[in-house]
Each structure stands twice: as structure tokens, then as C-alpha cells.
Amino acid sequence: NDLSVGTHIFSWSRLSHENGTATYQITATAVGTENFTVTDPNGNASVSIPIIISDNIESISLDNTASVAVGDTITLQATLNPSNADNYNLVWSSDNSNVTLNPNGTSCTVTGATVGSSVVIITDSISGNSASCTVTVTPKVYTVRFLDLNNNVLKTETIEEGGSATPPDVPLVNGY
């Protein structure tokens, strides 16, 4: 059975009828809120049911790859299709502990915990749609500058956290 109300078309079918109580499944074809009124065949009793109709997510997209240094953060941003979807429950997860996640709806702050890579996944538990991003966690990198007595740079070196810098030869200074 179909019933058109405003811009919505409702379809319903009776699932069961026991002890004078009928159970119906009602579906709709558009987004919005409408009142669906059901009246018994004799016109004696009716009930008005507000039905909220919403769009499910058809797909989710996310950058395929990202990189973050240990201790730093990046933000992953998911895109929902359709963009006006309002019927979803997003869950962010990771396949290991190389990253920590701080989800906030369609975005997630990712912090590098240990060097390696992790697959970060966003899943809509209602539609089952998902997307993933491989996040590479790199070592923290530092720049070491060696200066002379006059603050002139003698040497600059980039090293990873836990590494060692190699000093330049000691400069000769008159009087020292």
C-alpha cells in the first residue's frame, strides 16, 4: 500500500495480527517529518504516529594516506555522501596502537604514538559503509646547530629522536 503525504510516499505492510493488535512496517521515500495516521476499518479508533524519515549514508570517503611524527597530531576529515545524510552512527578505529584517536563526528584527531603505520577506519554502523586511511608515524626530527663563540653557525645537522649529532672540529680561536 502506498500513501502520498506532502513530498513523502509512505509504504506499509502488515507484519502480524494477534489478539486484535496489528503490527505494520512503514517505510518512506524522502527526508523529513510527517504524521502518519492509522484508523481502524470501522473508523472508531485512530492513532497519529510522527515518523521521522532520514537519509542514510551511501558512501564515505577519506584520504588514502597521511603522515604524522611521534607526538604530533593531524586531523582526518571524512566526507559523507550524500552530504545532507542525517541517519548515521560513525565509529573511528585503528588496527594497532601506533596512533591514538580522538574522534569528533566526521573528523578525527590522530596522534602519532610509536613509529610504524596504522590503518585508521571510519565505519557507519547503520549503513555498514566505511573508508580507511593508512597513517605512517615517523620519528620526531630535530635540527641541531653548532655555534662558535660569536654565535656563527659552524654546522647544522638533522637527526631523528634518540639519534646522536656529530660535532664539527673544534675551531681555532686566537687567545684561547
PDB file of C-alpha atoms in Angstrom:
ATOM      1  CA  ASN A   1       0.000   0.000   0.000  1.00  0.00           C
ATOM      2  CA  ASP A   2       1.244   3.500  -0.808  1.00  0.00           C
ATOM      3  CA  LEU A   3       0.150   6.856   0.582  1.00  0.00           C
ATOM      4  CA  SER A   4       1.456  10.216  -0.570  1.00  0.00           C
ATOM      5  CA  VAL A   5       1.765  12.883   2.149  1.00  0.00           C
ATOM      6  CA  GLY A   6       3.417  16.130   1.068  1.00  0.00           C
ATOM      7  CA  THR A   7       6.675  15.193  -0.656  1.00  0.00           C
ATOM      8  CA  HIS A   8       6.791  11.793   1.042  1.00  0.00           C
ATOM      9  CA  ILE A   9       5.434   8.497  -0.161  1.00  0.00           C
ATOM     10  CA  PHE A  10       4.768   6.004   2.615  1.00  0.00           C
ATOM     11  CA  SER A  11       4.571   2.293   2.008  1.00  0.00           C
ATOM     12  CA  TRP A  12       3.306  -0.100   4.617  1.00  0.00           C
ATOM     13  CA  SER A  13       2.664  -3.742   5.036  1.00  0.00           C
ATOM     14  CA  ARG A  14       1.127  -5.681   7.900  1.00  0.00           C
ATOM     15  CA  LEU A  15       3.705  -7.920   9.552  1.00  0.00           C
ATOM     16  CA  SER A  16       1.408  -9.665  12.025  1.00  0.00           C
ATOM     17  CA  HIS A  17      -2.040  -9.596  13.633  1.00  0.00           C
ATOM     18  CA  GLU A  18      -2.503 -11.172  17.050  1.00  0.00           C
ATOM     19  CA  ASN A  19      -5.096 -10.622  19.784  1.00  0.00           C
ATOM     20  CA  GLY A  20      -6.580  -7.641  17.996  1.00  0.00           C
ATOM     21  CA  THR A  21      -3.196  -5.911  17.566  1.00  0.00           C
ATOM     22  CA  ALA A  22      -1.733  -5.424  14.115  1.00  0.00           C
ATOM     23  CA  THR A  23       1.940  -4.722  13.568  1.00  0.00           C
ATOM     24  CA  TYR A  24       2.934  -2.770  10.467  1.00  0.00           C
ATOM     25  CA  GLN A  25       6.216  -1.905   8.814  1.00  0.00           C
ATOM     26  CA  ILE A  26       6.202   1.643   7.452  1.00  0.00           C
ATOM     27  CA  THR A  27       8.815   2.958   5.006  1.00  0.00           C
ATOM     28  CA  ALA A  28       9.180   6.327   3.308  1.00  0.00           C
ATOM     29  CA  THR A  29      10.941   7.611   0.205  1.00  0.00           C
ATOM     30  CA  ALA A  30      12.192  11.051   1.300  1.00  0.00           C
ATOM     31  CA  VAL A  31      13.698  13.021   4.159  1.00  0.00           C
ATOM     32  CA  GLY A  32      11.570  14.970   6.637  1.00  0.00           C
ATOM     33  CA  THR A  33       8.953  14.532   9.319  1.00  0.00           C
ATOM     34  CA  GLU A  34       5.329  13.650   8.673  1.00  0.00           C
ATOM     35  CA  ASN A  35       2.424  12.412  10.771  1.00  0.00           C
ATOM     36  CA  PHE A  36       1.143   9.045   9.641  1.00  0.00           C
ATOM     37  CA  THR A  37      -2.416   8.453  10.842  1.00  0.00           C
ATOM     38  CA  VAL A  38      -3.825   4.961  11.076  1.00  0.00           C
ATOM     39  CA  THR A  39      -7.572   4.412  11.568  1.00  0.00           C
ATOM     40  CA  ASP A  40      -9.274   1.071  12.141  1.00  0.00           C
ATOM     41  CA  PRO A  41     -11.531  -0.232   9.346  1.00  0.00           C
ATOM     42  CA  ASN A  42     -14.691   0.826  11.231  1.00  0.00           C
ATOM     43  CA  GLY A  43     -13.392   4.373  11.724  1.00  0.00           C
ATOM     44  CA  ASN A  44     -13.669   4.022  15.516  1.00  0.00           C
ATOM     45  CA  ALA A  45     -10.069   4.359  16.611  1.00  0.00           C
ATOM     46  CA  SER A  46      -7.074   6.070  15.117  1.00  0.00           C
ATOM     47  CA  VAL A  47      -3.563   6.866  16.111  1.00  0.00           C
ATOM     48  CA  SER A  48      -1.286   9.545  14.680  1.00  0.00           C
ATOM     49  CA  ILE A  49       2.349   8.495  14.544  1.00  0.00           C
ATOM     50  CA  PRO A  50       5.073  11.082  13.855  1.00  0.00           C
ATOM     51  CA  ILE A  51       7.552   9.476  11.502  1.00  0.00           C
ATOM     52  CA  ILE A  52      10.994  10.952  11.043  1.00  0.00           C
ATOM     53  CA  ILE A  53      12.420   9.985   7.720  1.00  0.00           C
ATOM     54  CA  SER A  54      16.130  10.461   7.169  1.00  0.00           C
ATOM     55  CA  ASP A  55      18.812   9.826   4.608  1.00  0.00           C
ATOM     56  CA  ASN A  56      21.313   7.055   5.147  1.00  0.00           C
ATOM     57  CA  ILE A  57      24.940   7.327   4.081  1.00  0.00           C
ATOM     58  CA  GLU A  58      25.534   5.850   0.630  1.00  0.00           C
ATOM     59  CA  SER A  59      29.328   6.123   0.861  1.00  0.00           C
ATOM     60  CA  ILE A  60      32.159   7.560   2.951  1.00  0.00           C
ATOM     61  CA  SER A  61      35.466   8.856   1.587  1.00  0.00           C
ATOM     62  CA  LEU A  62      38.724   9.612   3.371  1.00  0.00           C
ATOM     63  CA  ASP A  63      42.262  10.435   2.219  1.00  0.00           C
ATOM     64  CA  ASN A  64      44.076   7.167   1.450  1.00  0.00           C
ATOM     65  CA  THR A  65      47.326   8.083   3.211  1.00  0.00           C
ATOM     66  CA  ALA A  66      48.629  10.520   5.814  1.00  0.00           C
ATOM     67  CA  SER A  67      51.784  11.008   7.849  1.00  0.00           C
ATOM     68  CA  VAL A  68      52.429  12.255  11.383  1.00  0.00           C
ATOM     69  CA  ALA A  69      55.526  12.392  13.596  1.00  0.00           C
ATOM     70  CA  VAL A  70      55.611  10.731  17.008  1.00  0.00           C
ATOM     71  CA  GLY A  71      53.905  13.062  19.486  1.00  0.00           C
ATOM     72  CA  ASP A  72      52.371  15.273  16.782  1.00  0.00           C
ATOM     73  CA  THR A  73      48.752  15.332  15.639  1.00  0.00           C
ATOM     74  CA  ILE A  74      46.880  15.524  12.359  1.00  0.00           C
ATOM     75  CA  THR A  75      43.155  15.674  11.627  1.00  0.00           C
ATOM     76  CA  LEU A  76      41.467  13.230   9.265  1.00  0.00           C
ATOM     77  CA  GLN A  77      38.229  14.506   7.700  1.00  0.00           C
ATOM     78  CA  ALA A  78      35.668  12.091   6.274  1.00  0.00           C
ATOM     79  CA  THR A  79      33.242  13.117   3.529  1.00  0.00           C
ATOM     80  CA  LEU A  80      29.747  11.651   3.618  1.00  0.00           C
ATOM     81  CA  ASN A  81      27.654  11.019   0.518  1.00  0.00           C
ATOM     82  CA  PRO A  82      25.072  12.415   0.362  1.00  0.00           C
ATOM     83  CA  SER A  83      26.398  15.440   2.221  1.00  0.00           C
ATOM     84  CA  ASN A  84      22.989  16.019   3.872  1.00  0.00           C
ATOM     85  CA  ALA A  85      22.796  12.486   5.277  1.00  0.00           C
ATOM     86  CA  ASP A  86      21.496  12.604   8.817  1.00  0.00           C
ATOM     87  CA  ASN A  87      20.950   8.956   9.703  1.00  0.00           C
ATOM     88  CA  TYR A  88      24.336   7.581  10.680  1.00  0.00           C
ATOM     89  CA  ASN A  89      26.475   6.448  13.590  1.00  0.00           C
ATOM     90  CA  LEU A  90      30.172   6.925  12.859  1.00  0.00           C
ATOM     91  CA  VAL A  91      32.775   4.813  14.626  1.00  0.00           C
ATOM     92  CA  TRP A  92      36.529   5.501  14.267  1.00  0.00           C
ATOM     93  CA  SER A  93      39.047   2.711  14.939  1.00  0.00           C
ATOM     94  CA  SER A  94      42.670   1.742  14.312  1.00  0.00           C
ATOM     95  CA  ASP A  95      44.242  -1.635  13.617  1.00  0.00           C
ATOM     96  CA  ASN A  96      47.041  -1.093  16.189  1.00  0.00           C
ATOM     97  CA  SER A  97      48.418   1.239  18.859  1.00  0.00           C
ATOM     98  CA  ASN A  98      50.860   3.208  16.674  1.00  0.00           C
ATOM     99  CA  VAL A  99      48.302   6.012  16.836  1.00  0.00           C
ATOM    100  CA  THR A 100      45.747   7.282  19.322  1.00  0.00           C
ATOM    101  CA  LEU A 101      42.392   8.567  18.111  1.00  0.00           C
ATOM    102  CA  ASN A 102      40.188  11.394  19.317  1.00  0.00           C
ATOM    103  CA  PRO A 103      37.040  11.194  17.141  1.00  0.00           C
ATOM    104  CA  ASN A 104      34.600  14.068  16.720  1.00  0.00           C
ATOM    105  CA  GLY A 105      31.857  13.137  14.253  1.00  0.00           C
ATOM    106  CA  THR A 106      33.185  13.227  10.695  1.00  0.00           C
ATOM    107  CA  SER A 107      36.678  14.271  11.826  1.00  0.00           C
ATOM    108  CA  CYS A 108      39.265  12.532  13.975  1.00  0.00           C
ATOM    109  CA  THR A 109      42.431  13.876  15.575  1.00  0.00           C
ATOM    110  CA  VAL A 110      45.200  11.299  15.169  1.00  0.00           C
ATOM    111  CA  THR A 111      48.301  11.424  17.387  1.00  0.00           C
ATOM    112  CA  GLY A 112      51.459   9.522  16.486  1.00  0.00           C
ATOM    113  CA  ALA A 113      52.321   7.194  19.374  1.00  0.00           C
ATOM    114  CA  THR A 114      55.100   4.937  18.020  1.00  0.00           C
ATOM    115  CA  VAL A 115      56.968   4.676  14.721  1.00  0.00           C
ATOM    116  CA  GLY A 116      55.190   2.462  12.202  1.00  0.00           C
ATOM    117  CA  SER A 117      51.930   2.535  10.304  1.00  0.00           C
ATOM    118  CA  SER A 118      48.291   2.119  11.223  1.00  0.00           C
ATOM    119  CA  VAL A 119      45.118   1.759   9.244  1.00  0.00           C
ATOM    120  CA  VAL A 120      42.520   4.180  10.593  1.00  0.00           C
ATOM    121  CA  ILE A 121      38.959   3.198   9.695  1.00  0.00           C
ATOM    122  CA  ILE A 122      35.693   5.111   9.865  1.00  0.00           C
ATOM    123  CA  THR A 123      32.554   2.969   9.736  1.00  0.00           C
ATOM    124  CA  ASP A 124      28.886   3.895   9.730  1.00  0.00           C
ATOM    125  CA  SER A 125      27.282   1.259  11.940  1.00  0.00           C
ATOM    126  CA  ILE A 126      23.856   1.914  10.376  1.00  0.00           C
ATOM    127  CA  SER A 127      24.646   1.530   6.653  1.00  0.00           C
ATOM    128  CA  GLY A 128      27.820  -0.531   7.037  1.00  0.00           C
ATOM    129  CA  ASN A 129      29.763   1.826   4.755  1.00  0.00           C
ATOM    130  CA  SER A 130      33.386   2.520   5.647  1.00  0.00           C
ATOM    131  CA  ALA A 131      36.602   4.173   4.481  1.00  0.00           C
ATOM    132  CA  SER A 132      40.199   3.831   5.603  1.00  0.00           C
ATOM    133  CA  CYS A 133      43.449   5.787   5.671  1.00  0.00           C
ATOM    134  CA  THR A 134      46.944   4.376   6.183  1.00  0.00           C
ATOM    135  CA  VAL A 135      48.728   6.667   8.649  1.00  0.00           C
ATOM    136  CA  THR A 136      52.513   6.449   8.729  1.00  0.00           C
ATOM    137  CA  VAL A 137      54.066   7.507  12.043  1.00  0.00           C
ATOM    138  CA  THR A 138      57.573   8.869  11.553  1.00  0.00           C
ATOM    139  CA  PRO A 139      60.253   9.584  14.155  1.00  0.00           C
ATOM    140  CA  LYS A 140      60.417  13.083  15.592  1.00  0.00           C
ATOM    141  CA  VAL A 141      63.169  15.029  13.782  1.00  0.00           C
ATOM    142  CA  TYR A 142      65.354  17.734  15.349  1.00  0.00           C
ATOM    143  CA  THR A 143      67.738  20.278  13.884  1.00  0.00           C
ATOM    144  CA  VAL A 144      70.996  20.656  15.812  1.00  0.00           C
ATOM    145  CA  ARG A 145      73.128  23.746  15.266  1.00  0.00           C
ATOM    146  CA  PHE A 146      76.690  24.043  16.476  1.00  0.00           C
ATOM    147  CA  LEU A 147      77.721  27.672  17.129  1.00  0.00           C
ATOM    148  CA  ASP A 148      81.081  29.326  17.750  1.00  0.00           C
ATOM    149  CA  LEU A 149      81.768  31.944  20.429  1.00  0.00           C
ATOM    150  CA  ASN A 150      80.266  34.663  18.206  1.00  0.00           C
ATOM    151  CA  ASN A 151      77.093  32.625  17.539  1.00  0.00           C
ATOM    152  CA  ASN A 152      78.140  31.869  13.973  1.00  0.00           C
ATOM    153  CA  VAL A 153      76.806  28.535  12.751  1.00  0.00           C
ATOM    154  CA  LEU A 154      79.623  26.045  12.344  1.00  0.00           C
ATOM    155  CA  LYS A 155      77.431  23.104  11.362  1.00  0.00           C
ATOM    156  CA  THR A 156      73.756  22.193  11.098  1.00  0.00           C
ATOM    157  CA  GLU A 157      72.589  18.606  11.316  1.00  0.00           C
ATOM    158  CA  THR A 158      69.145  16.980  11.247  1.00  0.00           C
ATOM    159  CA  ILE A 159      68.729  13.944  13.482  1.00  0.00           C
ATOM    160  CA  GLU A 160      65.885  11.643  14.474  1.00  0.00           C
ATOM    161  CA  GLU A 161      64.804  11.459  18.090  1.00  0.00           C
ATOM    162  CA  GLY A 162      67.200   9.216  20.012  1.00  0.00           C
ATOM    163  CA  GLY A 163      69.959   9.773  17.443  1.00  0.00           C
ATOM    164  CA  SER A 164      73.274  11.488  18.015  1.00  0.00           C
ATOM    165  CA  ALA A 165      74.676  14.601  16.406  1.00  0.00           C
ATOM    166  CA  THR A 166      78.311  14.670  15.360  1.00  0.00           C
ATOM    167  CA  PRO A 167      80.066  17.899  16.398  1.00  0.00           C
ATOM    168  CA  PRO A 168      82.367  19.701  13.971  1.00  0.00           C
ATOM    169  CA  ASP A 169      86.087  20.002  14.558  1.00  0.00           C
ATOM    170  CA  VAL A 170      86.831  22.433  17.348  1.00  0.00           C
ATOM    171  CA  PRO A 171      87.581  25.792  15.739  1.00  0.00           C
ATOM    172  CA  LEU A 172      90.836  27.555  16.473  1.00  0.00           C
ATOM    173  CA  VAL A 173      90.339  30.875  18.197  1.00  0.00           C
ATOM    174  CA  ASN A 174      93.229  33.288  18.862  1.00  0.00           C
ATOM    175  CA  GLY A 175      93.930  33.728  22.550  1.00  0.00           C
ATOM    176  CA  TYR A 176      92.167  30.504  23.595  1.00  0.00           C
TER     177      TYR A 176
END
